[in-house]
């Protein structure tokens, strides 16, 4: 019997268009993000499709501008790329736990 390869689940920080400018102003490194939501979305979709093509399961970790700073503070993270990555990883881990629970 062939065993299946374990799922590779990754989280990607994801933004809603209506939140983009506010998020950029909240993030310590907001000036490093693309100037417009459309430019960010194009790059994010390219990354998402690339990860899917590699056989990964991609979980969009929507970042709420009102809740994210508090999440970062509670988890000892900065409100920057490292905090966004940690948040996306936690959302992906929760997704994986729910998959296991429902098997």
XYZ file of C-alpha atoms in Angstrom:
103
model
C 0.000 0.000 0.000
C 1.344 3.415 -0.986
C 1.379 6.046 1.737
C 0.442 9.534 0.724
C 2.818 12.406 1.163
C 1.850 14.694 4.046
C 0.148 17.931 3.116
C 2.351 20.985 3.088
C 0.197 23.783 4.430
C 1.414 27.368 4.259
C -0.170 30.573 5.436
C 0.050 33.799 3.483
C -0.769 37.167 5.004
C -3.754 38.464 3.071
C -5.392 41.870 2.968
C -8.765 43.205 1.920
C -8.749 46.164 -0.453
C -10.685 48.380 1.955
C -8.086 47.726 4.695
C -4.912 48.091 2.635
C -4.051 51.756 3.250
C -4.850 51.486 6.955
C -2.726 48.344 7.272
C 0.190 50.047 5.520
C -0.012 52.877 8.055
C -0.129 50.421 10.980
C 2.749 48.186 9.866
C 6.188 49.322 11.018
C 7.441 48.405 7.548
C 4.344 49.525 5.651
C 6.496 51.634 3.335
C 8.002 48.394 1.985
C 4.645 47.150 0.664
C 3.531 47.989 -2.880
C 2.008 51.455 -3.185
C -1.437 50.219 -4.199
C -3.656 47.285 -3.327
C -3.797 46.237 -6.986
C 0.007 45.983 -7.169
C 0.122 44.046 -3.896
C -2.683 41.721 -5.002
C -0.929 40.919 -8.283
C 2.275 39.943 -6.454
C 0.376 38.023 -3.783
C -1.602 36.054 -6.373
C 1.608 35.172 -8.223
C 3.098 33.870 -4.977
C -0.071 31.954 -4.116
C -0.181 30.298 -7.544
C 3.512 29.430 -7.337
C 3.021 27.740 -3.962
C -0.027 25.848 -5.261
C 2.012 24.676 -8.263
C 4.564 23.263 -5.809
C 1.815 21.128 -4.291
C 1.289 23.216 -1.179
C -2.049 24.025 0.397
C -2.258 27.806 0.717
C -4.274 29.333 3.535
C -5.083 33.028 3.210
C -4.557 34.611 6.627
C -6.713 37.738 6.446
C -5.233 40.469 8.600
C -7.749 42.666 10.392
C -6.242 46.122 11.008
C -8.146 46.503 14.279
C -7.152 43.112 15.722
C -3.652 42.547 14.335
C -1.690 44.939 16.601
C -3.253 43.304 19.687
C -2.458 39.819 18.325
C 1.167 40.888 17.815
C 1.393 42.311 21.342
C -0.119 39.154 22.843
C 2.391 36.975 20.987
C 5.484 39.130 21.472
C 5.710 40.079 17.798
C 6.341 43.360 16.047
C 3.693 44.777 13.740
C 5.842 44.052 10.694
C 6.744 41.291 8.224
C 7.844 38.938 11.003
C 4.544 39.486 12.819
C 2.583 38.951 9.614
C 4.497 35.731 8.955
C 3.912 34.485 12.502
C 0.210 35.270 12.214
C -0.086 33.543 8.829
C 1.735 30.499 10.219
C -0.633 30.360 13.197
C -3.671 30.505 10.895
C -2.188 27.714 8.746
C -1.466 25.621 11.857
C -5.052 26.063 13.029
C -6.270 25.000 9.583
C -4.070 21.875 9.791
C -5.370 21.038 13.282
C -8.950 21.341 12.046
C -8.170 19.044 9.121
C -6.755 16.427 11.494
C -9.708 16.753 13.838
C -12.195 16.227 11.023
C -10.538 13.103 9.601
